[in-house]
Amino acid sequence: MASPNTSTLSPSKKKDESFLEKIGTMGRKKKAKEVSELQEEGKNAIESPTSPQLPDIGPEGYQLADYEERSMIEPTSRENPKLVELIKVLLDWINDELADLRIIVKDIEEDLFDGQILQKLIEKLCRVKVEAREVTQSEIGQKQKLRVVLDYINHILGVPPVWSQQKWSVDSVHSKNLVAILHLLVALAKHFNAPIKMPDNVTVTLLVIQKVDNILQTRYVQEEITTNYDDADGRGERDAFDTLFDHAPDKLNVVKKTLLTFVNKHLMRLNLEVTDLDNQFHDGVFLIMLMGLLEGYFTPLYQFHVTPTTFEQRVHNVKFAFELMEDASLPRPKARPEDIVNQDLKSTLRVLYNIFTKYKSTHGGPSVIAQ
Amino acid sequence: MLQNKANVNAINEHGNTPLHYACFWGYDQIAEDLVNNGALVSLANKFDEVPLDKCKPFMAKMLKERAINLGQDLSKIPFKDRSWLGYKTRSRDAVLSRHTGIDIKELQLVGHIAKTHSGETWRGTWQGNDIVAKILNMRTVTDRNIRDFNEEFPKLRIFNHPNVLAVLGCCAPKDPPDLVVISQFMPFGSLYNTLHGESGIVVDQNQALRFAIDIARGMEFLHSMEPMIPSFILTSKHVMIDEDLTAKINMADYRFSFHEKGKLFSPAWCAPEALQRSPEDINVRAADMWSFAILLWELETREVPFAELEPMEIGMKVALENLRISIPPGISSHISRLIKICMNPEPGKRPRFDMVIPILEKMKLSSV
């Protein structure tokens, strides 16, 4: 009678094990689920008072007074790759700036509305302390804080109140209005010469609903977030290159060819050759070599990154090249090192043209350049 | 001090020796000790006075006898203007105290000598001495630069080696802001100039070896300093030739920490590792030995190393493509072997200057 017992023992044991295992994992799963639920609940408990509850307004909430307007982002325009890129670039910038403070911003709408991050950002950028309340939970507190921070930002940016009221009011930022937050960040990035290249001409399509004579009218409005890069940066007055880019794209190729010939004539001595002006100068190495060849010195290899792999290394190289240019009493490049690294063609051409102008005659380079 | 073998005949800026002072103040005991230890009673100071002129007749008589007994020659030894070497001694003159710069107004600059990448050189006089003043080539002179400058130059005032040419002093005038390095005037200019320029000096085999020994001695002294003076690059441009054809390492060619950042104008003399890695990461003494090998080659061939190449090309090719000087077949086998030893690709295997000096001296003896 013992034999069946023994015969079934091993499989049953196996079964037992597997069953137990199942129970175990199930138990764990259940626990994990509980934990995550608990966490979620806790998080909600902590955060809910701080994030404004979107009032479930229902149909009557949308009731508008006559001529009142509501606008919302047209959902498809959110998918616009340029907008996505802009948001990513801005987030990277904020995270770079705030890395020291161990602040990571993940969502441009969800993380910025309460003014806390904005306060830290402006404090970092201006190296000041903004006197505002510490983390607040209540909506009123948050809005007060946001008011202080935004007032300070407006003051720094020097924008008229009417403008800022329209573009980024306390209410619009606090209600996580993407357009308002973007306007604000783009203005900050421009003002502080953020080392990023924001995509040009980013627009968002807004759906505007207006009630006229008791009839809801809808229309689409294009809201411009960033404009053309050079017009927007407001830094340089327009020069020959702007004209060239805008009005004589055919001549642009002549200029590029001339610069290419000039550059190669010198780099040839090092058995180096540039084939494409657009993307072979962004790491700064050729610029450094060129300066050394033209000014008669060697740049020890520990002074720069011979084969840069990161953005920072490239910026370091281009900065170093800029230093060498200034030492050679070339005019300080209008472009930022980051522009070159970001392969901004116009900035690259300006820098090369400066070098060309100074050295073309002494080194017998080609003497024609289109105006 | 005597016990520690201090130079009893060292002079200060007035040309006075310790014996001058001992005599002047009537310290007969000290004076006697000094004479017993070799102090010269007939060494004239700047004003043509020997120590004996300074003391009272009785003491003078005693010291004179003592000196004669010790076999001193009593004929007056004239004051030598070259004896800048004594300068480091205690000075009553505030101008020479360790940390004060020289007032630019004390310099009479008369002639412009040269303009190079590192600065403009002027000739002039200061307190009756022939000097050169190098005005550093700076984009702008900031307060920070002035502070670093004033911190760094005192250590260049090295007066205690015949093969090191000291920086006498420096000034940093405010208006216009400039940084000026002052050193003694050397009529023949740099070794580079002497070898490759139109100096009219014939450098024969023997003279070339003398230069090499001078340079090696100067470098040996600099290498014995602790801490060593950083960022001095040994090239024939940084060695000056005195009127008696002594070669001296020119401290005025020291590179200030803020000066010519990131640029190397004479990579031909630099060791490959010095072109690639920062001085903190290499053996600087071994790298200097490589430079010395290039100098030996230069002295031997009378040619400029890699004359046909641009500095950028030289640097890149020496650092990355194994470009080396080629030793022509005609030169002495001893020198060519020494050059090879000094530029051993393995920095750790290169000799030290104190090892090279006896070899050079032996060569010089056998070449006469």
XYZ file of C-alpha atoms in Angstrom:
739
model
C 0.000 0.000 0.000
C 2.942 2.087 0.340
C 3.965 1.733 -3.240
C 1.334 3.990 -4.814
C 2.117 6.468 -2.177
C 5.758 6.434 -2.969
C 5.079 6.407 -6.682
C 2.955 9.457 -6.484
C 5.166 11.165 -4.076
C 7.575 12.663 -6.468
C 5.110 14.025 -8.997
C 2.886 15.263 -6.252
C 5.842 16.915 -4.701
C 6.596 18.514 -8.006
C 3.061 19.580 -8.314
C 3.192 20.831 -4.828
C 6.230 22.801 -5.581
C 4.907 24.268 -8.712
C 1.650 24.968 -7.020
C 3.424 26.608 -4.150
C 5.463 28.500 -6.583
C 2.357 29.698 -8.231
C 0.918 30.670 -4.958
C 4.164 32.340 -4.146
C 4.349 34.381 -7.281
C 0.701 35.087 -7.151
C 1.132 36.221 -3.657
C 4.008 38.354 -4.682
C 2.195 39.711 -7.642
C -0.691 40.509 -5.474
C 1.571 42.149 -3.002
C 3.356 44.063 -5.696
C 0.076 45.185 -6.996
C -0.989 46.219 -3.572
C 2.215 48.097 -3.105
C 1.919 49.925 -6.355
C -1.682 50.678 -5.610
C -0.720 51.937 -2.258
C 2.029 54.018 -3.766
C -0.324 55.397 -6.322
C -2.807 56.206 -3.634
C -0.147 57.804 -1.522
C 1.111 59.770 -4.438
C -2.341 60.945 -5.222
C -2.868 61.832 -1.644
C 0.266 63.867 -1.627
C -0.116 65.414 -4.993
C -3.779 65.836 -5.452
C -4.037 69.014 -3.483
C -1.072 70.435 -5.365
C -2.269 69.686 -8.832
C -5.293 71.641 -9.693
C -8.248 69.387 -10.004
C -9.585 69.872 -13.420
C -13.132 70.598 -12.527
C -15.469 68.221 -14.109
C -17.384 71.002 -15.578
C -19.786 69.049 -17.703
C -21.742 70.598 -20.530
C -22.805 73.624 -18.568
C -19.177 74.318 -17.809
C -18.663 75.036 -21.437
C -21.315 77.593 -21.453
C -19.833 80.723 -22.703
C -20.902 84.234 -22.390
C -21.415 86.088 -25.599
C -18.154 86.741 -27.453
C -16.256 84.728 -24.936
C -13.500 82.555 -26.349
C -12.041 79.211 -25.444
C -9.083 77.723 -27.163
C -7.501 74.346 -27.079
C -4.714 72.702 -28.919
C -5.821 70.790 -31.881
C -4.870 67.217 -30.978
C -3.058 66.366 -34.217
C -0.779 69.362 -33.935
C 0.552 67.935 -30.704
C 2.076 65.174 -32.761
C 3.903 67.673 -34.935
C 7.515 66.401 -34.962
C 8.869 69.918 -34.726
C 6.849 70.568 -31.598
C 7.940 67.279 -30.109
C 11.544 68.193 -30.843
C 11.144 71.642 -29.353
C 9.741 70.198 -26.156
C 12.538 67.677 -25.960
C 15.227 70.298 -26.541
C 13.729 72.565 -23.901
C 13.462 69.725 -21.409
C 17.074 68.743 -22.024
C 18.117 72.313 -21.455
C 16.195 72.647 -18.195
C 17.528 69.327 -16.973
C 21.065 70.339 -17.875
C 20.711 73.583 -15.984
C 19.172 71.961 -12.963
C 21.324 68.844 -12.896
C 23.316 70.237 -9.953
C 20.166 70.543 -7.933
C 19.213 66.969 -8.718
C 16.033 68.078 -10.322
C 14.726 66.122 -13.253
C 11.859 67.435 -15.257
C 10.001 64.793 -17.168
C 6.884 66.443 -18.387
C 6.802 69.977 -19.564
C 3.192 70.517 -18.585
C 2.938 68.493 -15.413
C 6.164 69.625 -13.787
C 6.300 73.336 -14.392
C 2.885 74.684 -13.579
C 3.387 75.305 -9.870
C 6.320 77.664 -10.283
C 8.688 75.589 -8.173
C 10.901 74.460 -11.064
C 10.613 77.830 -12.742
C 11.861 79.451 -9.588
C 14.874 77.141 -9.418
C 15.553 77.669 -13.107
C 15.535 81.444 -12.951
C 17.599 81.379 -9.783
C 20.183 79.252 -11.519
C 20.204 81.318 -14.705
C 20.454 84.679 -12.945
C 22.456 83.434 -9.984
C 19.988 85.076 -7.635
C 17.618 84.008 -4.971
C 14.004 84.679 -5.666
C 12.056 85.300 -2.539
C 9.040 83.120 -2.936
C 7.269 80.663 -0.745
C 8.666 77.223 -0.513
C 6.767 74.253 -1.864
C 3.123 74.928 -1.425
C 0.186 72.659 -1.571
C -2.747 74.926 -1.946
C -3.796 76.291 -5.270
C -3.790 79.815 -3.914
C -0.311 79.379 -2.517
C 0.943 78.031 -5.795
C -0.551 80.840 -7.728
C 0.967 83.389 -5.405
C 4.321 81.771 -5.830
C 3.906 81.614 -9.566
C 2.970 85.268 -9.593
C 6.198 86.199 -7.794
C 8.326 84.023 -10.065
C 6.654 85.184 -13.258
C 6.894 88.820 -12.201
C 10.570 88.345 -11.656
C 10.996 86.613 -15.007
C 9.073 89.354 -16.776
C 11.288 91.875 -15.115
C 14.430 90.050 -16.264
C 13.139 89.597 -19.766
C 11.970 93.170 -19.838
C 8.672 92.382 -21.483
C 5.668 94.657 -21.085
C 3.012 93.289 -18.742
C 0.410 93.302 -21.466
C 2.554 91.009 -23.549
C 3.323 88.583 -20.783
C -0.276 88.604 -19.644
C -1.252 87.514 -23.081
C 1.488 84.956 -23.584
C 2.007 83.486 -20.159
C -0.339 84.632 -17.479
C -0.341 83.089 -14.043
C -3.608 81.387 -14.768
C -2.562 79.950 -18.079
C 0.692 78.531 -16.741
C -1.001 77.178 -13.672
C -3.650 75.495 -15.728
C -0.845 73.692 -17.560
C -1.495 75.439 -20.793
C 1.186 74.050 -23.089
C 1.259 77.071 -25.347
C 1.829 79.458 -22.453
C 4.546 77.310 -20.935
C 6.289 76.979 -24.287
C 6.178 80.708 -24.927
C 7.697 81.292 -21.532
C 10.476 78.735 -21.936
C 11.351 79.816 -25.461
C 11.618 83.409 -24.271
C 13.874 82.321 -21.401
C 16.041 80.155 -23.625
C 16.512 83.008 -26.055
C 17.206 85.558 -23.382
C 19.829 83.454 -21.688
C 21.384 82.263 -24.935
C 20.700 78.691 -24.036
C 23.158 76.369 -25.729
C 20.454 74.620 -27.677
C 19.207 74.805 -31.172
C 15.483 75.176 -31.158
C 13.736 74.144 -34.326
C 12.617 77.071 -36.459
C 9.064 78.031 -37.192
C 7.288 75.784 -34.756
C 3.590 76.425 -34.794
C 0.705 74.965 -32.899
C -2.780 74.813 -34.271
C -5.334 76.076 -31.820
C -8.969 75.385 -31.997
C -10.736 78.516 -30.924
C -14.356 78.424 -29.998
C -16.230 81.620 -29.788
C -19.815 82.205 -29.055
C -21.411 84.769 -31.225
C -25.107 85.357 -30.953
C -25.600 82.111 -29.131
C -23.918 80.140 -31.853
C -20.621 78.466 -31.189
C -18.177 79.283 -33.904
C -14.972 77.415 -34.250
C -11.888 78.386 -36.136
C -8.326 77.268 -36.291
C -5.544 79.642 -35.377
C -1.862 79.076 -35.973
C 0.088 80.056 -32.904
C 3.751 80.714 -33.585
C 6.044 79.338 -30.884
C 9.411 79.926 -32.510
C 10.081 81.986 -35.539
C 12.907 82.071 -37.989
C 16.069 81.535 -36.021
C 18.015 84.599 -37.017
C 15.191 87.056 -36.895
C 14.237 85.786 -33.530
C 17.595 85.819 -31.841
C 17.799 89.572 -32.176
C 21.520 89.385 -31.560
C 23.110 90.270 -34.827
C 22.085 92.817 -37.310
C 21.679 91.304 -40.691
C 24.856 90.815 -42.611
C 25.920 89.713 -46.037
C 25.255 86.122 -45.109
C 21.636 86.742 -44.275
C 21.188 88.394 -47.616
C 23.044 85.600 -49.274
C 20.894 82.953 -47.668
C 17.670 84.762 -48.398
C 18.240 86.164 -51.824
C 21.020 84.396 -53.615
C 21.111 80.726 -52.856
C 22.963 80.143 -56.096
C 25.757 82.437 -54.977
C 25.886 80.602 -51.693
C 27.417 77.676 -53.483
C 30.111 79.885 -54.954
C 30.982 81.150 -51.486
C 31.025 77.641 -50.102
C 33.312 76.509 -52.866
C 35.680 79.404 -52.315
C 35.884 78.719 -48.591
C 36.327 75.034 -49.207
C 39.258 75.664 -51.533
C 40.840 78.022 -49.025
C 40.435 75.653 -46.112
C 41.721 72.653 -48.004
C 44.734 74.496 -49.309
C 45.934 74.750 -45.717
C 44.627 71.522 -44.241
C 46.268 69.682 -47.124
C 49.591 70.115 -45.338
C 48.284 67.785 -42.639
C 46.852 65.402 -45.214
C 43.383 66.432 -44.193
C 40.597 67.265 -46.564
C 37.200 68.790 -46.065
C 34.539 67.757 -48.500
C 31.498 69.228 -46.841
C 31.431 72.575 -45.054
C 28.069 71.810 -43.494
C 29.119 69.062 -41.170
C 32.883 68.772 -40.949
C 33.610 71.768 -38.762
C 31.142 71.158 -35.977
C 33.596 69.287 -33.747
C 36.080 72.158 -33.804
C 39.110 70.031 -34.665
C 39.547 71.429 -38.170
C 39.096 74.967 -36.881
C 41.890 74.442 -34.347
C 44.167 72.899 -36.975
C 43.438 75.727 -39.356
C 44.326 78.378 -36.782
C 47.565 76.581 -35.933
C 48.544 76.374 -39.588
C 47.710 80.000 -40.278
C 49.320 81.446 -37.165
C 52.357 79.198 -37.047
C 51.990 77.161 -33.898
C 51.126 73.687 -32.744
C 48.308 73.050 -30.335
C 49.358 70.315 -27.920
C 46.943 67.456 -28.175
C 45.954 67.606 -24.521
C 44.462 71.044 -25.033
C 41.498 69.707 -26.954
C 39.729 66.510 -27.919
C 41.234 65.078 -31.070
C 38.311 62.731 -31.579
C 35.456 64.262 -29.626
C 32.514 62.024 -28.937
C 30.209 64.123 -26.810
C 28.506 67.461 -27.252
C 30.504 68.939 -24.377
C 33.792 67.880 -25.917
C 32.847 69.466 -29.208
C 31.822 72.672 -27.476
C 35.148 72.654 -25.640
C 36.976 72.353 -28.963
C 35.042 75.104 -30.665
C 35.511 77.367 -27.643
C 39.232 76.717 -27.797
C 39.250 77.525 -31.527
C 37.381 80.765 -30.780
C 40.022 81.676 -28.195
C 42.747 81.113 -30.753
C 40.876 83.307 -33.226
C 40.592 86.099 -30.730
C 44.290 85.790 -29.923
C 44.937 86.216 -33.620
C 42.909 89.452 -33.358
C 40.108 88.105 -35.459
C 36.761 89.614 -34.527
C 34.987 87.634 -31.868
C 32.597 85.308 -33.672
C 29.014 86.367 -33.389
C 27.947 82.781 -33.208
C 28.088 80.793 -30.013
C 30.281 77.703 -29.951
C 27.106 75.698 -29.582
C 25.828 77.015 -32.900
C 28.839 75.574 -34.652
C 28.480 72.293 -32.815
C 24.830 72.184 -33.780
C 25.965 72.477 -37.384
C 24.307 75.792 -38.016
C 25.568 76.437 -41.530
C 25.269 80.194 -41.415
C 27.325 80.452 -38.213
C 29.948 78.083 -39.575
C 30.234 80.053 -42.778
C 30.553 83.337 -40.897
C 33.396 81.984 -38.809
C 35.198 80.566 -41.824
C 34.637 83.723 -43.786
C 36.239 85.775 -41.008
C 39.311 83.584 -41.166
C 39.330 83.695 -44.939
C 39.142 87.501 -44.993
C 42.145 87.823 -42.763
C 44.413 85.257 -44.338
C 43.405 85.079 -47.984
C 45.939 87.670 -49.128
C 48.870 86.721 -46.934
C 48.581 83.133 -47.955
C 47.625 83.769 -51.553
C 44.182 82.252 -51.400
C 41.454 82.787 -53.939
C 40.453 86.410 -54.030
C 36.882 86.312 -55.173
C 33.946 86.094 -52.897
C 30.435 86.953 -53.755
C 28.946 89.872 -51.931
C 77.353 79.933 6.876
C 81.002 79.257 6.321
C 80.479 75.730 7.505
C 77.870 75.260 4.845
C 80.298 76.322 2.153
C 78.554 79.560 1.324
C 80.396 81.522 -1.309
C 82.552 83.885 0.786
C 83.139 86.112 -2.201
C 79.478 86.470 -3.113
C 78.492 90.026 -3.826
C 75.333 92.058 -3.606
C 74.134 94.702 -5.996
C 76.802 97.139 -4.823
C 79.483 94.626 -5.557
C 80.187 94.241 -1.858
C 81.299 90.950 -0.379
C 80.769 89.893 3.219
C 84.322 91.023 3.841
C 83.470 94.540 2.702
C 80.809 94.707 5.372
C 82.895 93.041 8.068
C 85.657 95.556 7.433
C 83.299 98.502 7.302
C 81.712 97.677 10.631
C 85.051 96.750 12.171
C 84.159 93.144 12.994
C 87.753 91.999 13.065
C 86.942 88.460 14.236
C 84.493 87.873 11.468
C 86.781 89.475 8.901
C 89.575 87.218 9.965
C 87.389 84.142 9.722
C 86.299 85.176 6.268
C 89.844 85.683 5.071
C 90.906 82.387 6.589
C 88.161 80.788 4.542
C 89.261 82.312 1.302
C 87.586 85.720 1.189
C 89.542 87.927 -1.175
C 90.838 91.128 0.363
C 91.382 92.745 -2.989
C 88.027 92.187 -4.677
C 86.709 95.575 -5.739
C 83.084 96.548 -5.436
C 81.087 98.609 -7.892
C 82.769 101.772 -6.668
C 86.226 100.330 -7.066
C 86.804 99.851 -3.360
C 88.405 96.725 -1.984
C 87.491 95.501 1.522
C 90.758 96.840 2.864
C 89.711 100.361 1.881
C 86.758 100.027 4.159
C 88.439 99.282 7.438
C 90.606 101.082 9.901
C 94.353 101.100 9.208
C 95.224 98.688 12.012
C 92.738 96.106 10.929
C 93.701 96.552 7.299
C 97.276 95.780 8.143
C 96.357 92.659 10.034
C 94.103 91.321 7.301
C 96.623 92.101 4.626
C 99.286 90.057 6.414
C 96.891 87.227 6.906
C 95.977 87.281 3.231
C 99.585 87.282 2.140
C 100.252 84.341 4.436
C 97.434 82.517 2.732
C 98.941 83.244 -0.619
C 96.415 85.777 -1.930
C 97.389 87.971 -4.825
C 96.896 91.523 -3.613
C 96.518 93.227 -6.966
C 93.078 94.705 -7.231
C 90.480 92.526 -8.886
C 88.198 94.911 -10.781
C 84.457 94.850 -10.283
C 82.863 92.718 -12.930
C 79.593 93.866 -14.299
C 78.741 90.311 -15.175
C 78.601 89.329 -11.585
C 74.863 89.544 -11.477
C 75.241 86.201 -9.890
C 75.471 87.724 -6.485
C 72.128 89.362 -6.671
C 70.122 87.000 -4.648
C 71.908 88.010 -1.490
C 70.237 90.160 1.068
C 69.525 93.530 -0.319
C 68.967 96.865 1.366
C 67.571 98.211 -1.838
C 63.810 97.877 -1.765
C 63.748 97.616 -5.525
C 65.489 94.313 -5.335
C 63.625 92.813 -2.460
C 61.967 89.610 -3.394
C 58.483 90.609 -4.292
C 58.636 94.121 -5.512
C 58.583 94.754 -9.191
C 60.691 97.338 -10.914
C 59.122 100.659 -11.721
C 58.872 101.052 -15.462
C 60.089 104.622 -15.089
C 63.473 103.357 -13.975
C 64.012 101.742 -17.331
C 65.489 103.709 -20.159
C 64.369 101.813 -23.209
C 66.290 102.869 -26.243
C 65.939 100.432 -29.069
C 63.461 97.942 -30.360
C 65.190 94.614 -30.960
C 62.626 92.092 -31.984
C 58.993 91.218 -32.093
C 58.066 87.594 -31.789
C 54.917 85.661 -31.036
C 55.575 85.913 -27.325
C 56.296 89.615 -27.106
C 58.267 92.651 -28.090
C 61.841 92.963 -26.969
C 63.443 96.300 -26.232
C 66.973 97.180 -25.313
C 67.713 99.650 -22.601
C 69.440 100.397 -19.361
C 68.415 100.036 -15.782
C 70.529 101.357 -12.940
C 73.436 101.649 -15.337
C 73.196 98.113 -16.666
C 72.457 96.943 -20.158
C 69.181 95.124 -20.134
C 66.541 93.776 -22.423
C 62.909 94.209 -21.564
C 60.387 91.847 -23.026
C 56.852 93.140 -23.149
C 54.614 90.108 -23.175
C 52.223 89.831 -26.042
C 48.799 89.757 -24.412
C 45.333 90.179 -25.829
C 44.317 91.998 -22.687
C 45.971 92.266 -19.305
C 43.550 91.479 -16.535
C 44.012 91.979 -12.816
C 44.185 88.262 -12.504
C 47.033 88.118 -15.026
C 48.926 90.781 -13.057
C 48.447 88.840 -9.858
C 49.661 85.584 -11.417
C 52.529 87.424 -13.055
C 53.700 88.918 -9.780
C 53.378 85.543 -8.139
C 55.340 83.682 -10.781
C 58.230 85.933 -11.722
C 60.158 85.954 -8.420
C 61.036 82.298 -8.898
C 62.738 83.188 -12.190
C 65.304 85.303 -10.385
C 67.876 82.542 -10.285
C 71.268 84.115 -9.800
C 73.325 81.257 -8.514
C 74.311 79.406 -11.627
C 76.630 80.640 -14.387
C 74.593 78.846 -17.042
C 71.242 80.206 -16.012
C 70.327 83.693 -17.125
C 68.182 85.173 -14.416
C 65.218 87.408 -14.786
C 66.317 90.586 -13.006
C 62.899 91.800 -12.270
C 59.564 92.509 -13.749
C 57.145 95.312 -13.914
C 53.490 95.528 -14.534
C 52.741 99.140 -15.394
C 49.089 100.026 -15.215
C 48.864 102.586 -17.937
C 48.919 101.133 -20.472
C 48.631 97.728 -18.828
C 51.618 95.645 -19.800
C 53.693 92.857 -18.373
C 57.426 93.393 -18.716
C 60.201 90.908 -18.029
C 63.697 92.327 -17.601
C 66.928 90.439 -18.020
C 70.544 91.176 -18.742
C 71.462 92.127 -22.285
C 73.282 89.384 -24.185
C 75.147 90.795 -27.155
C 75.041 87.621 -29.241
C 71.389 86.903 -28.699
C 70.056 83.392 -28.668
C 71.842 80.181 -29.588
C 69.397 79.858 -32.452
C 70.558 83.232 -33.677
C 74.201 82.318 -33.187
C 73.854 79.079 -35.120
C 71.416 80.003 -37.838
C 71.495 83.807 -37.929
C 74.160 86.164 -39.108
C 76.083 86.510 -35.905
C 79.502 86.114 -37.488
C 80.547 83.716 -34.752
C 82.298 80.631 -35.933
C 81.035 77.683 -33.967
C 83.588 74.964 -34.390
C 83.374 71.469 -32.994
C 84.956 72.530 -29.746
C 82.692 75.532 -29.278
C 79.661 73.409 -30.059
C 80.672 71.010 -27.298
C 81.214 73.910 -24.904
C 77.730 75.164 -25.630
C 76.365 71.675 -25.083
C 78.134 71.361 -21.730
C 76.949 74.816 -20.635
C 73.372 73.965 -21.491
C 73.589 70.598 -19.779
C 74.960 72.230 -16.622
C 72.276 74.856 -16.622
C 69.585 72.238 -17.096
C 71.095 70.015 -14.467
C 70.825 72.890 -12.030
C 67.223 73.607 -12.990
C 66.375 69.943 -12.654
C 67.891 69.870 -9.195
C 65.443 72.504 -7.998
C 62.536 71.372 -5.911
C 59.941 72.173 -7.032
C 61.122 72.539 -10.567
C 60.226 75.600 -12.542
C 57.315 74.500 -14.673
C 56.668 75.239 -18.323
C 60.125 76.076 -19.470
C 60.714 74.622 -22.901
C 64.306 73.943 -23.878
C 65.010 75.093 -27.429
C 67.917 76.881 -29.030
C 65.765 80.013 -28.981
C 65.628 79.886 -25.201
C 69.390 79.674 -24.713
C 71.338 82.946 -24.743
C 74.997 83.436 -25.606
C 77.069 85.783 -23.481
C 79.935 87.888 -24.805
C 82.460 85.320 -23.580
C 80.480 82.655 -25.496
C 78.968 81.091 -22.415
C 75.580 79.552 -23.069
C 72.888 80.392 -20.531
C 69.384 79.087 -20.112
C 67.199 82.142 -20.410
C 64.638 82.288 -17.632
C 62.945 85.192 -19.373
C 61.659 82.638 -21.868
C 59.676 80.917 -19.174
C 56.060 80.654 -20.178
C 53.796 82.318 -17.702
C 50.825 80.190 -16.826
C 48.416 82.607 -18.499
C 50.568 83.320 -21.545
C 50.116 81.775 -25.001
C 47.714 79.235 -23.646
C 47.343 76.202 -25.819
C 49.990 77.183 -28.323
C 53.389 75.710 -28.928
C 55.571 77.657 -31.298
C 58.577 75.357 -31.292
C 57.250 71.812 -31.308
C 60.365 70.644 -33.192
C 62.275 70.521 -29.901
C 59.537 68.803 -27.929
C 59.352 65.137 -27.050
C 56.417 63.292 -28.600
C 54.864 62.682 -25.208
C 55.096 66.388 -24.376
C 53.055 67.154 -27.493
C 50.344 64.739 -26.513
C 50.044 64.873 -22.790
C 50.066 67.663 -20.259
C 53.206 68.315 -18.187
C 51.505 66.853 -15.116
C 51.144 63.540 -16.881
C 54.669 63.094 -18.175
C 58.204 63.012 -16.870
C 59.231 66.588 -17.608
C 62.903 65.958 -16.948
C 62.952 63.135 -19.488
C 61.104 65.332 -21.973
C 63.763 68.025 -21.489
C 66.399 65.432 -22.273
C 64.706 64.823 -25.628
C 64.872 68.562 -26.291
C 68.552 68.449 -25.433
C 69.046 65.695 -28.021
C 67.507 67.960 -30.653
C 69.850 70.736 -29.497
C 72.843 68.419 -29.868
C 71.688 67.551 -33.358
C 71.296 71.239 -34.102
C 74.780 72.058 -32.765
C 76.235 69.244 -34.797
C 74.474 69.821 -38.111
C 74.053 73.626 -37.804
C 70.589 73.145 -39.217
C 67.151 74.063 -37.985
C 65.229 70.901 -37.131
C 62.371 70.262 -39.599
C 63.084 73.640 -41.194
C 60.809 73.010 -44.146
C 57.693 72.225 -42.113
C 55.118 74.397 -40.344
C 54.895 74.013 -36.547
C 51.444 72.449 -36.850
C 52.797 69.852 -39.264
C 55.811 69.150 -37.084
C 53.663 68.714 -34.013
C 51.164 66.398 -35.642
C 53.797 64.335 -37.387
C 56.129 64.001 -34.403
C 53.249 63.196 -32.075
C 51.283 60.856 -34.276
C 53.290 59.809 -37.317
C 56.646 59.064 -35.783
C 58.480 61.856 -37.571
C 62.045 62.092 -36.231
C 65.155 64.063 -37.052
C 67.474 62.151 -39.322
C 71.075 61.909 -38.262
C 73.294 62.604 -41.267
C 76.109 60.134 -41.852
C 78.882 62.723 -41.604
C 78.697 63.500 -37.895
C 80.839 62.083 -35.157
C 79.819 58.659 -34.022
C 80.046 59.666 -30.357
C 77.611 62.525 -30.783
C 75.253 60.502 -32.916
C 75.212 57.762 -30.284
C 74.589 60.296 -27.519
C 71.738 61.868 -29.490
C 70.125 58.457 -29.868
C 70.486 57.714 -26.180
C 69.008 61.080 -25.184
C 65.991 60.623 -27.397
C 65.154 57.120 -26.391
C 61.499 56.524 -27.274
C 61.001 55.298 -23.729
C 61.160 58.434 -21.537
C 62.259 56.418 -18.523
C 65.318 55.160 -20.357
C 66.701 58.566 -21.225
C 69.716 59.659 -19.152
C 69.760 62.540 -16.698
C 71.781 65.694 -17.261
C 74.250 64.829 -14.527
C 74.989 61.641 -16.490
C 75.378 63.472 -19.790
C 77.804 66.144 -18.565
C 80.793 63.787 -17.967
C 80.283 62.212 -21.392
C 80.333 65.603 -23.079
C 83.368 66.659 -21.078
C 85.219 63.565 -22.157
C 84.347 64.240 -25.768
C 85.582 67.796 -25.442
C 88.891 66.658 -23.971
C 89.458 64.141 -26.717
C 88.478 66.591 -29.434
C 91.167 69.128 -28.503
